[in-house]
Coordinates of N, CA, C and O and ligand atoms in Angstrom, one line a residue:
X7 N 22.0 -13.3 -2.4 CA 21.3 -12.1 -2.3 C 20.4 -12.2 -1.1 O 19.7 -13.1 -0.8
X8 N 20.5 -11.1 -0.1 CA 19.7 -11.2 1.2 C 18.0 -11.2 0.7 O 17.7 -10.5 0.0
X9 N 17.2 -11.8 1.6 CA 15.8 -11.8 1.5 C 15.3 -10.4 1.4 O 14.5 -10.1 0.5
X10 N 15.6 -9.4 2.1 CA 15.3 -7.9 1.9 C 15.4 -7.4 0.7 O 14.5 -6.8 0.1
X11 N 16.4 -7.9 0.1 CA 16.8 -7.1 -1.3 C 15.8 -7.8 -2.5 O 15.3 -7.2 -3.3
X12 N 15.5 -9.1 -2.2 CA 14.8 -9.9 -3.0 C 13.4 -9.5 -2.9 O 12.5 -9.2 -3.9
X13 N 12.9 -9.0 -1.7 CA 11.6 -8.6 -1.5 C 11.4 -7.3 -2.3 O 10.2 -7.0 -2.7
X14 N 12.3 -6.3 -1.9 CA 12.3 -5.1 -2.8 C 12.0 -5.3 -4.4 O 11.3 -4.8 -4.8
X15 N 12.9 -6.2 -4.7 CA 12.8 -6.4 -6.4 C 11.4 -6.9 -6.6 O 10.6 -6.7 -7.5
X16 N 10.7 -8.0 -5.5 CA 9.5 -8.4 -5.7 C 8.5 -7.4 -5.7 O 7.5 -7.5 -6.5
X17 N 8.5 -6.5 -4.8 CA 7.8 -5.4 -4.7 C 7.5 -4.6 -6.1 O 6.4 -4.5 -6.4
X18 N 8.6 -4.4 -6.6 CA 8.9 -3.7 -7.8 C 8.0 -4.5 -9.0 O 7.1 -3.7 -9.4
X19 N 8.2 -5.6 -9.0 CA 7.6 -6.4 -10.1 C 6.2 -6.4 -10.1 O 5.3 -6.4 -10.8
X20 N 5.8 -6.7 -8.6 CA 4.3 -7.1 -8.6 C 3.3 -5.7 -8.4 O 2.3 -5.9 -8.6
X21 N 4.1 -4.6 -8.1 CA 3.5 -3.4 -7.8 C 3.7 -2.4 -8.9 O 2.5 -1.4 -9.2
X22 N 4.7 -2.1 -9.4 CA 5.1 -1.2 -10.1 C 5.4 -1.2 -11.6 O 5.6 -0.2 -12.5
X23 N 5.9 -2.6 -12.0 CA 6.8 -2.8 -13.3 C 5.7 -2.9 -14.4 O 4.6 -3.5 -14.4
X24 N 6.0 -2.1 -15.5 CA 5.0 -2.0 -16.7 C 5.6 -2.8 -17.9 O 4.8 -3.1 -18.8
X25 N 6.9 -3.0 -17.5 CA 7.5 -3.8 -19.0 C 8.5 -4.9 -18.4 O 9.6 -4.6 -17.9
X26 N 8.3 -6.0 -18.7 CA 7.2 -6.7 -19.5 C 6.1 -6.7 -18.3 O 6.2 -6.6 -17.2
X27 N 4.9 -6.9 -19.1 CA 3.8 -7.1 -18.2 C 3.4 -8.5 -17.8 O 3.1 -9.3 -18.5
X28 N 3.7 -8.6 -16.3 CA 3.4 -9.9 -15.7 C 2.0 -9.9 -15.1 O 1.8 -11.1 -14.7
X29 N 1.5 -9.0 -14.8 CA 0.4 -8.7 -13.8 C -1.0 -9.0 -14.5 O -1.3 -8.2 -15.6
X30 N -1.7 -9.8 -14.0 CA -3.2 -10.0 -14.6 C -4.0 -8.9 -13.8 O -3.9 -9.1 -12.5
X31 N -4.4 -7.8 -14.4 CA -5.1 -6.5 -13.7 C -6.2 -7.1 -13.0 O -6.3 -6.6 -11.8
X32 N -6.7 -8.2 -13.3 CA -8.0 -8.6 -12.5 C -7.4 -9.6 -11.2 O -7.1 -10.5 -11.5
X33 N -7.4 -8.9 -10.2 CA -6.8 -9.6 -9.0 C -5.4 -9.2 -8.6 O -4.8 -9.5 -7.5
X34 N -4.7 -8.7 -9.8 CA -3.2 -8.4 -9.5 C -2.3 -9.7 -9.4 O -1.3 -9.4 -8.8
X35 N -2.7 -10.7 -10.1 CA -1.9 -12.0 -9.8 C -0.9 -12.1 -10.9 O -1.0 -11.6 -12.0
X36 N 0.5 -12.7 -10.7 CA 1.3 -12.8 -11.4 C 1.7 -14.4 -11.4 O 1.6 -15.1 -10.3
X37 N 2.2 -14.8 -12.5 CA 2.7 -16.5 -12.4 C 4.0 -16.5 -11.6 O 5.1 -15.9 -11.9
X38 N 3.9 -17.3 -10.5 CA 5.1 -17.6 -9.9 C 6.4 -18.1 -10.7 O 7.4 -17.5 -10.5
X39 N 6.1 -19.0 -11.7 CA 7.2 -19.5 -12.5 C 7.9 -17.9 -13.3 O 9.3 -18.0 -13.2
X40 N 7.0 -17.1 -13.8 CA 7.6 -16.1 -14.5 C 8.4 -15.2 -13.3 O 9.3 -14.6 -13.9
X41 N 7.8 -14.9 -12.3 CA 8.4 -13.9 -11.3 C 9.8 -14.5 -10.9 O 10.7 -14.1 -10.6
X42 N 9.8 -16.1 -10.6 CA 10.8 -16.8 -10.3 C 12.1 -16.5 -11.4 O 13.4 -16.0 -11.2
X43 N 11.8 -16.6 -12.6 CA 12.7 -16.4 -13.7 C 13.1 -14.9 -13.7 O 14.3 -14.8 -14.0
X44 N 12.2 -14.0 -13.6 CA 12.7 -12.4 -13.4 C 13.6 -12.3 -12.2 O 14.5 -11.5 -12.6
X45 N 13.3 -12.9 -11.2 CA 14.3 -12.5 -10.1 C 15.4 -13.2 -10.0 O 16.3 -12.5 -9.4
X46 N 15.6 -14.4 -10.9 CA 16.8 -15.1 -10.9 C 17.9 -14.1 -11.9 O 19.1 -14.2 -11.8
X47 N 17.4 -13.0 -12.6 CA 18.4 -12.1 -12.8 C 19.0 -11.4 -11.6 O 19.8 -10.7 -12.1
X48 N 18.5 -11.2 -10.8 CA 19.1 -10.6 -9.5 C 19.8 -11.5 -8.6 O 21.0 -11.2 -8.2
X49 N 19.3 -12.8 -8.7 CA 19.7 -13.8 -7.5 C 19.7 -15.0 -8.1 O 18.3 -15.6 -8.0
X50 N 20.6 -15.8 -8.5 CA 20.4 -17.2 -9.0 C 19.8 -18.3 -8.0 O 19.1 -19.3 -8.5
X51 N 19.7 -17.8 -6.9 CA 19.2 -18.7 -5.9 C 17.7 -18.8 -5.6 O 17.2 -19.5 -4.8
X52 N 17.2 -17.9 -6.2 CA 15.6 -17.6 -6.1 C 14.9 -18.9 -6.5 O 14.9 -19.3 -7.6
X53 N 13.8 -19.4 -5.6 CA 13.2 -20.5 -6.0 C 11.9 -20.4 -5.1 O 11.7 -19.5 -4.4
X54 N 10.9 -21.3 -5.6 CA 9.6 -21.3 -4.7 C 9.8 -21.1 -3.2 O 9.2 -20.3 -2.5
X55 N 10.7 -21.9 -2.7 CA 10.9 -21.8 -1.1 C 11.4 -20.4 -0.7 O 10.8 -19.9 0.5
X56 N 12.1 -19.8 -1.6 CA 12.5 -18.5 -1.1 C 11.4 -17.5 -1.1 O 11.0 -16.7 -0.2
X57 N 10.6 -17.4 -2.3 CA 9.3 -16.8 -2.5 C 8.4 -17.2 -1.2 O 7.7 -16.1 -0.7
X58 N 8.3 -18.4 -0.7 CA 7.4 -18.8 0.2 C 7.9 -18.2 1.6 O 7.1 -17.6 2.4
X59 N 9.2 -18.2 1.6 CA 9.8 -17.6 3.2 C 9.4 -16.0 3.0 O 9.1 -15.4 4.1
X60 N 9.6 -15.6 2.2 CA 9.3 -13.8 1.6 C 7.8 -13.7 2.3 O 7.7 -12.7 3.0
X61 N 7.2 -14.4 1.6 CA 5.5 -14.0 1.8 C 5.1 -14.2 3.2 O 4.3 -13.6 3.9
X62 N 5.8 -15.6 3.7 CA 5.4 -15.9 5.3 C 5.9 -14.5 6.2 O 5.4 -14.4 7.3
X63 N 6.8 -14.0 6.0 CA 7.6 -13.4 6.8 C 7.7 -12.0 6.8 O 8.0 -11.2 7.6
X64 N 7.1 -11.6 5.5 CA 7.1 -10.1 5.3 C 6.1 -9.4 6.4 O 4.9 -9.6 6.9
X65 N 6.8 -8.3 7.2 CA 6.2 -7.8 8.3 C 5.0 -7.2 8.2 O 4.3 -6.6 9.0
X66 N 4.7 -6.8 7.0 CA 3.4 -6.0 6.5 C 2.6 -7.0 5.9 O 1.5 -6.4 5.5
X67 N 2.8 -8.1 5.8 CA 1.9 -9.2 4.9 C 1.6 -8.3 3.4 O 0.5 -8.5 2.8
X68 N 2.8 -8.1 2.8 CA 2.6 -7.4 1.5 C 2.1 -8.2 0.4 O 1.6 -7.9 -0.4
X69 N 2.4 -9.6 0.6 CA 2.2 -10.5 -0.7 C 1.4 -11.7 0.0 O 1.4 -11.9 0.9
X70 N 0.6 -12.2 -1.1 CA 0.1 -13.5 -0.9 C 0.3 -14.2 -2.1 O 0.2 -13.9 -3.3
X71 N -0.2 -15.7 -2.0 CA -0.1 -16.5 -2.9 C -1.4 -17.0 -2.9 O -2.4 -16.9 -2.1
X72 N -1.8 -17.6 -4.4 CA -3.3 -18.3 -4.3 C -3.1 -19.7 -3.7 O -1.9 -19.9 -3.4
X73 N -4.3 -20.4 -3.7 CA -4.1 -21.5 -2.9 C -3.2 -22.7 -3.7 O -2.6 -23.6 -2.8
X74 N -2.8 -22.5 -5.0 CA -1.9 -23.5 -5.6 C -0.4 -23.0 -5.3 O 0.5 -23.8 -5.6
X75 N -0.3 -21.9 -5.0 CA 1.0 -21.2 -5.0 C 1.7 -21.2 -6.3 O 2.9 -21.2 -6.5
X76 N 0.6 -21.3 -7.4 CA 1.4 -20.9 -8.7 C 1.3 -19.5 -9.2 O 1.7 -19.0 -10.2
X77 N 0.3 -18.5 -8.3 CA 0.4 -17.3 -8.6 C 0.8 -16.6 -7.3 O 0.5 -17.1 -6.2
X78 N 1.2 -15.5 -7.3 CA 1.4 -14.5 -6.2 C 1.1 -13.1 -6.7 O 1.1 -12.8 -7.8
X79 N 0.7 -12.4 -5.6 CA 0.3 -11.0 -5.9 C 0.9 -10.0 -4.8 O 1.1 -10.5 -3.4
X80 N 1.0 -8.8 -5.0 CA 1.0 -7.8 -4.0 C -0.3 -7.5 -3.4 O -1.2 -7.4 -4.2
X81 N -0.6 -7.4 -2.0 CA -1.9 -6.9 -1.7 C -2.4 -5.7 -1.7 O -3.7 -5.2 -1.5
X82 N -1.4 -4.8 -1.9 CA -1.7 -3.2 -2.1 C -0.5 -2.5 -2.2 O 0.5 -3.3 -2.6
X83 N -0.7 -1.4 -2.7 CA 0.5 -0.4 -3.1 C 0.9 -0.2 -4.5 O 1.8 0.3 -4.8
X84 N -0.2 -0.6 -5.2 CA 0.3 -0.7 -7.0 C 0.0 0.7 -7.4 O -0.4 1.5 -7.0
X85 N 1.1 0.6 -8.3 CA 1.1 1.9 -9.3 C 0.7 1.7 -10.6 O 0.3 2.3 -11.6
X86 N 0.7 0.2 -11.0 CA 0.4 -0.1 -12.3 C -1.1 -0.1 -12.4 O -2.0 -0.1 -11.5
X87 N -1.4 1.0 -13.6 CA -2.7 1.3 -13.6 C -3.8 0.2 -13.8 O -3.1 -0.6 -14.6
X88 N -4.8 0.3 -13.2 CA -6.0 -0.5 -13.8 C -6.1 -1.9 -12.9 O -6.9 -2.8 -13.2
X89 N -5.3 -2.1 -11.8 CA -5.2 -3.2 -11.2 C -6.1 -3.2 -10.1 O -6.6 -2.3 -9.6
X90 N -7.3 -4.4 -10.1 CA -8.3 -4.5 -9.2 C -8.1 -5.5 -8.2 O -8.2 -6.6 -8.7
X91 N -8.1 -5.1 -7.1 CA -7.8 -6.2 -5.9 C -9.2 -5.8 -5.1 O -9.5 -4.9 -4.8
X92 N -9.9 -7.1 -5.0 CA -11.2 -6.9 -4.2 C -10.8 -6.6 -2.6 O -10.1 -7.2 -2.3
X93 N -11.7 -5.6 -2.4 CA -11.3 -5.2 -1.0 C -12.6 -5.1 -0.1 O -13.8 -4.8 -0.8
X94 N -12.5 -5.3 1.2 CA -13.7 -5.1 1.9 C -13.9 -3.5 2.3 O -12.9 -2.9 2.2
X95 N -15.2 -3.2 2.8 CA -15.6 -1.8 3.3 C -16.1 -2.2 4.6 O -17.2 -1.6 4.7
X96 N -15.4 -2.4 5.6 CA -15.9 -2.6 7.0 C -16.3 -1.2 7.5 O -15.8 -0.3 6.9
X97 N -17.0 -1.0 8.6 CA -17.3 0.2 9.0 C -15.9 0.7 9.8 O -15.2 -0.2 10.5
X98 N -15.6 1.9 9.4 CA -14.1 2.2 10.0 C -14.4 2.7 11.4 O -15.5 3.0 11.9
X99 N -13.3 2.8 12.1 CA -13.2 3.6 13.4 C -13.6 5.2 13.2 O -13.4 5.5 12.1
X100 N -13.7 5.7 14.3 CA -14.0 7.1 14.3 C -12.8 7.9 13.4 O -13.4 8.9 12.7
X101 N -11.8 7.6 14.0 CA -10.5 8.3 13.4 C -9.6 7.4 12.7 O -9.5 6.1 13.4
X102 N -8.8 7.7 11.9 CA -7.7 7.1 11.1 C -6.9 7.7 10.9 O -7.0 9.2 11.0
X103 N -5.4 7.6 10.5 CA -4.4 8.6 10.4 C -3.7 8.4 9.1 O -3.5 7.4 8.4
X104 N -3.3 9.6 8.7 CA -2.5 9.6 7.5 C -1.0 10.4 7.7 O -1.0 11.4 8.1
X105 N 0.2 9.5 7.9 CA 1.4 9.9 7.9 C 2.1 10.7 6.7 O 2.0 10.1 5.7
X106 N 2.5 11.7 6.8 CA 3.2 12.3 5.6 C 4.4 13.2 6.2 O 4.9 13.2 7.4
X107 N 5.0 14.1 5.3 CA 6.0 15.0 5.6 C 5.6 16.4 5.9 O 4.8 16.8 4.9
X108 N 6.3 17.1 6.7 CA 5.9 18.7 6.9 C 5.8 19.1 5.4 O 5.0 20.1 5.3
X109 N 6.9 18.9 4.7 CA 6.9 19.8 3.4 C 5.9 19.6 2.4 O 5.6 20.5 1.7
X110 N 5.1 18.6 2.8 CA 3.8 18.3 2.0 C 2.4 19.2 2.2 O 1.5 19.0 1.8
X111 N 2.4 19.5 3.7 CA 1.4 20.1 4.2 C 0.6 21.1 3.4 O -0.5 21.0 3.2
X112 N 1.4 22.3 3.1 CA 0.7 23.2 2.6 C -0.2 22.8 1.1 O -1.5 23.0 1.0
X113 N 0.3 21.9 0.6 CA -0.2 21.4 -0.7 C -1.5 20.4 -0.3 O -2.5 20.4 -1.0
X114 N -1.0 19.5 0.9 CA -2.2 18.7 1.0 C -3.4 19.4 1.7 O -4.5 19.3 1.4
X115 N -3.2 20.7 2.2 CA -4.2 21.3 2.9 C -5.2 22.0 1.8 O -6.3 22.3 1.8
X116 N -4.4 22.2 0.7 CA -4.9 23.0 -0.5 C -5.7 21.9 -1.3 O -6.9 22.2 -1.8
X117 N -4.9 20.7 -1.6 CA -5.6 20.0 -2.6 C -6.3 18.8 -2.0 O -6.9 17.9 -2.9
X118 N -6.2 18.5 -0.7 CA -6.5 17.1 -0.3 C -5.5 16.1 -0.4 O -4.4 16.3 -0.9
X119 N -5.8 14.9 0.3 CA -4.8 14.0 0.3 C -4.9 13.0 -1.1 O -6.0 12.4 -1.3
X120 N -3.9 13.1 -2.0 CA -4.1 12.2 -3.2 C -3.2 11.1 -3.2 O -2.3 11.1 -2.4
X121 N -3.5 10.3 -4.2 CA -2.8 9.0 -4.0 C -1.5 9.0 -4.8 O -0.7 8.1 -4.8
X122 N -1.4 10.3 -5.3 CA 0.0 10.3 -6.1 C 0.2 9.3 -7.1 O -0.7 8.9 -8.0
X123 N 1.4 8.4 -6.9 CA 1.6 7.6 -8.1 C 0.7 6.2 -7.7 O 0.7 5.3 -8.9
X124 N 0.5 6.0 -6.5 CA -0.3 4.8 -6.4 C -1.6 4.7 -6.7 O -2.2 5.7 -6.6
X125 N -2.3 3.6 -6.5 CA -3.7 3.6 -6.8 C -4.7 4.0 -5.6 O -5.7 4.7 -6.1
X126 N -4.2 4.1 -4.5 CA -5.0 4.6 -3.3 C -4.2 5.4 -2.4 O -2.9 5.0 -2.4
X127 N -4.8 6.2 -1.7 CA -4.1 6.9 -0.6 C -4.2 5.9 0.5 O -5.2 5.1 0.7
X128 N -2.7 5.8 1.3 CA -2.8 4.6 2.3 C -3.1 5.5 3.7 O -2.6 6.3 4.0
X129 N -3.9 4.7 4.2 CA -4.3 5.5 5.7 C -4.1 4.5 7.0 O -4.5 3.2 6.7
X130 N -3.5 4.8 7.8 CA -2.9 3.9 9.1 C -4.0 3.8 10.0 O -4.8 4.9 10.4
X131 N -4.0 2.7 10.9 CA -5.0 2.7 11.9 C -4.6 3.1 13.2 O -5.5 3.6 13.9
X132 N -3.3 3.5 13.2 CA -3.0 4.2 14.5 C -1.8 5.3 14.3 O -1.1 5.2 13.2
X133 N -1.6 6.2 15.1 CA -0.7 7.4 15.3 C 0.8 6.8 15.0 O 1.5 7.3 14.1
X134 N 1.2 5.8 15.6 CA 2.4 5.5 15.6 C 2.8 4.8 14.2 O 3.8 5.2 13.5
X135 N 2.0 4.2 13.4 CA 2.2 3.5 12.2 C 2.3 4.7 11.3 O 3.2 4.8 10.3
X136 N 1.5 5.9 11.6 CA 1.5 6.8 10.3 C 2.8 7.8 10.6 O 3.4 8.2 9.7
X137 N 3.5 7.7 11.8 CA 4.7 8.7 12.0 C 5.7 7.8 11.1 O 6.5 8.3 10.3
X138 N 5.7 6.3 11.1 CA 6.7 5.7 10.6 C 6.5 5.9 8.9 O 7.5 6.0 8.2
X139 N 5.2 5.9 8.5 CA 4.9 6.1 7.2 C 5.4 7.5 6.7 O 6.3 7.5 5.6
X140 N 5.1 8.4 7.6 CA 5.5 9.7 7.2 C 7.0 10.0 7.3 O 7.6 10.6 6.4
X141 N 7.8 9.3 7.9 CA 9.3 9.3 8.2 C 9.9 9.0 6.8 O 11.3 9.5 6.7
X142 N 9.3 8.4 6.2 CA 10.1 7.9 4.8 C 10.1 9.0 3.9 O 10.9 8.9 2.9
X143 N 9.4 10.2 4.2 CA 9.5 11.3 3.4 C 10.2 12.4 3.7 O 10.4 13.5 3.3
X144 N 10.8 12.4 4.9 CA 11.3 13.5 5.7 C 10.8 13.6 7.3 O 10.5 12.7 7.9
X145 N 10.6 14.9 7.6 CA 10.0 15.3 9.0 C 8.5 14.8 8.9 O 7.8 15.6 8.4
X146 N 8.3 13.9 9.7 CA 7.0 13.3 9.7 C 5.9 14.1 10.5 O 6.2 14.8 11.5
X147 N 4.7 14.3 9.9 CA 3.6 14.8 10.6 C 2.3 13.8 10.4 O 2.1 13.5 9.3
X148 N 1.5 13.9 11.3 CA 0.3 13.0 11.2 C -1.1 13.8 11.2 O -1.2 14.8 11.9
X149 N -1.6 13.4 10.1 CA -3.1 14.0 9.8 C -4.1 13.1 10.3 O -4.0 11.7 10.2
X150 N -5.1 13.5 11.2 CA -6.1 12.9 11.8 C -7.4 12.8 10.9 O -7.7 13.7 10.8
X151 N -7.8 11.6 10.3 CA -8.9 11.8 9.3 C -10.3 11.3 10.0 O -10.4 10.3 10.7
X152 N -11.2 12.1 10.0 CA -12.6 11.7 10.5 C -13.3 10.7 9.5 O -14.1 10.7 8.7
X153 N -12.8 9.5 9.9 CA -13.1 8.4 9.0 C -14.5 8.0 8.9 O -15.1 7.7 7.9
X154 N -15.4 8.0 10.2 CA -16.6 7.6 10.4 C -17.5 8.6 9.3 O -18.3 8.1 8.6
X155 N -17.3 10.0 9.7 CA -18.0 11.0 9.0 C -17.6 10.7 7.4 O -18.7 11.0 6.7
X156 N -16.5 10.5 6.9 CA -15.9 10.5 5.7 C -17.1 9.4 5.0 O -17.5 9.5 3.9
X157 N -17.1 8.2 5.6 CA -18.0 7.0 5.1 C -19.5 7.5 5.0 O -20.2 7.4 4.1
X158 N -20.0 8.1 6.3 CA -21.2 8.5 6.4 C -21.8 9.7 5.3 O -23.0 9.6 5.0
X159 N -20.7 10.2 4.8 CA -21.0 11.3 4.0 C -20.8 10.9 2.4 O -20.6 11.9 1.7
X160 N -20.7 9.4 2.3 CA -20.7 9.0 1.0 C -19.4 8.5 0.3 O -19.4 8.4 -0.7
X161 N -18.3 8.7 0.9 CA -17.1 8.4 0.5 C -16.8 7.0 0.7 O -17.2 6.4 1.7
X162 N -15.6 6.4 -0.3 CA -15.4 5.0 -0.2 C -14.0 5.0 0.6 O -13.3 5.4 0.3
X163 N -14.2 4.0 1.7 CA -13.1 3.4 2.3 C -12.8 2.1 2.4 O -13.9 1.3 2.9
X164 N -11.8 1.6 2.0 CA -11.7 0.1 1.9 C -10.4 -0.3 2.8 O -9.7 0.4 3.3
X165 N -10.5 -1.7 2.9 CA -9.3 -2.3 3.8 C -8.7 -3.3 2.8 O -9.4 -4.3 2.3
X166 N -7.4 -3.2 2.6 CA -6.6 -4.2 1.6 C -6.7 -5.7 2.4 O -6.8 -5.7 3.6
X167 N -6.5 -6.7 1.7 CA -6.2 -8.0 2.3 C -5.2 -8.0 3.4 O -5.3 -8.8 4.2
X168 N -4.3 -7.1 3.4 CA -3.4 -7.1 4.5 C -3.7 -6.0 5.6 O -2.9 -5.6 6.4
X169 N -4.8 -5.5 5.5 CA -5.4 -4.7 6.7 C -5.0 -3.3 6.4 O -4.9 -2.7 7.6
X170 N -4.6 -2.6 5.5 CA -4.3 -1.2 5.0 C -5.5 -0.4 4.8 O -5.8 -0.9 3.6
X171 N -5.9 0.6 5.6 CA -7.1 1.4 4.7 C -6.8 1.9 3.6 O -5.7 2.5 3.7
X172 N -7.6 2.3 2.6 CA -7.5 2.9 1.5 C -8.6 3.8 1.0 O -9.7 3.1 1.3
X173 N -8.2 4.8 0.5 CA -9.3 5.7 -0.2 C -8.9 6.2 -1.4 O -7.5 6.5 -1.6
X174 N -9.5 6.5 -2.4 CA -9.1 7.1 -3.8 C -8.3 8.5 -3.6 O -7.5 8.8 -4.1
X175 N -9.1 9.3 -2.5 CA -8.9 10.6 -2.3 C -9.5 11.2 -1.1 O -10.7 10.7 -0.7
X176 N -8.7 12.0 -0.3 CA -9.3 12.6 0.9 C -9.2 14.0 1.0 O -8.6 14.8 1.1
X177 N -10.5 14.5 0.9 CA -10.6 16.0 0.8 C -10.4 16.9 2.3 O -10.4 16.1 3.3
X178 N -9.9 18.1 2.0 CA -9.4 18.6 3.3 C -10.1 18.8 4.5 O -9.8 18.8 5.6
X179 N -11.5 18.7 4.2 CA -12.4 19.0 5.2 C -12.6 17.8 6.2 O -12.9 17.8 7.3
X180 N -11.9 16.6 5.7 CA -11.9 15.4 6.6 C -10.7 15.2 7.6 O -10.5 14.3 8.3
X181 N -9.8 16.1 7.7 CA -8.5 16.2 8.4 C -8.0 17.1 9.0 O -8.4 18.4 8.5
X182 N -7.2 17.0 10.1 CA -6.5 18.0 10.6 C -5.2 17.6 11.3 O -5.0 16.3 11.5
X183 N -4.4 18.5 11.6 CA -3.2 17.9 12.2 C -3.5 17.4 13.5 O -4.1 17.8 14.5
X184 N -2.7 16.1 13.6 CA -2.7 15.4 14.8 C -1.5 15.4 15.6 O -0.3 15.2 15.2
X185 N -1.4 15.9 16.9 CA -0.4 15.9 17.8 C -0.4 15.0 18.7 O -1.6 14.4 19.4
X186 N 0.9 14.3 19.3 CA 0.7 13.2 20.1 C -0.1 13.5 21.6 O 0.2 14.8 21.7
X187 N -0.7 12.8 22.2 CA -1.3 13.0 23.4 C -0.4 12.8 24.6 O 0.6 12.1 24.6
Ligands
LIG207 C1 1.8 12.8 -0.1 C2 4.8 1.9 2.4 C3 1.5 16.9 -1.8 C4 1.5 11.8 0.7 C5 4.0 2.6 3.8 C6 2.7 10.9 1.0 C7 2.7 2.9 3.4 C8 0.8 14.5 -1.2 C9 3.1 10.9 -0.4 C10 2.5 3.1 1.8 C11 -0.4 15.2 -1.7 C12 3.1 9.6 -1.3 C13 2.2 4.2 1.3 C14 -0.6 16.6 -2.0 C15 -0.5 13.2 -0.8 N1 0.4 17.3 -1.9 N2 1.8 15.7 -1.1 N3 -1.7 16.9 -2.4 N4 -1.4 14.2 -1.3 N5 0.8 13.5 -0.7 O1 4.9 6.5 -0.8 O2 1.4 7.1 2.2 O3 6.6 -0.5 2.1 O4 3.1 6.8 -2.5 O5 1.1 12.2 2.1 O6 4.2 2.0 4.9 O7 3.8 7.5 2.1 O8 5.3 -0.1 0.1 O9 2.4 7.0 -0.2 O10 3.6 11.3 1.8 O11 1.7 2.0 4.0 O12 4.5 -1.6 1.7 O13 2.5 12.1 -1.1 O14 4.0 2.5 1.5 O15 4.3 0.6 2.6 O16 4.0 8.7 -1.1 O17 3.2 5.3 1.7 P1 3.6 7.2 -1.2 P2 2.6 6.9 1.6 P3 5.2 -0.3 1.6

């Protein structure tokens, strides 16, 4: 089985799988040997070196090992309730971006940007990344978020270990439609 497909299964196990419960909620870590066992159900060739290659080559840095390589986790994107990944809260740039699809706009402007099934709303550092994220859902559109004001006015904004900005919720007063310059 090609690495891309194994990586998709790995993302499912580490971020979304409820049954069986592999994940230590505190830190989001899973045992590498358990994960290898589970992935062998899909491809009998999976071993530590395959996981090491996936972790090293993932274009978004989705996963990391602990220092012993006995534990592995997804750095963000979980839907498993209660997973706590320690995240930093650096000073944000003035603006950040959220990519979505045009069909969600009415609802987003009414309700704000919600995390939906995931633990956090994912926020991109640039317009281009946001277009890519939004395209996954249909006709993309980018919302420009007043990130500095958001934080200065008491809201929490985090950055995941692989550099994705995240918030629990973004109220409508902090964003507007962003058109390319
Ligand atoms: C939308 C990928 C209606 C929201 C990407 C989004 C990203 C609303 C969708 C990461 C809404 C949720 C996350 C509201 C939010 N009404 N729709 N009030 N509030 N939405 O997939 O941000 O490959 O959970 O705009 O690169 O698209 O998984 O989030 O369109 O970084 O590593 O509801 O997933 O990374 O969709 O993507 P998602 P997302 P990975």
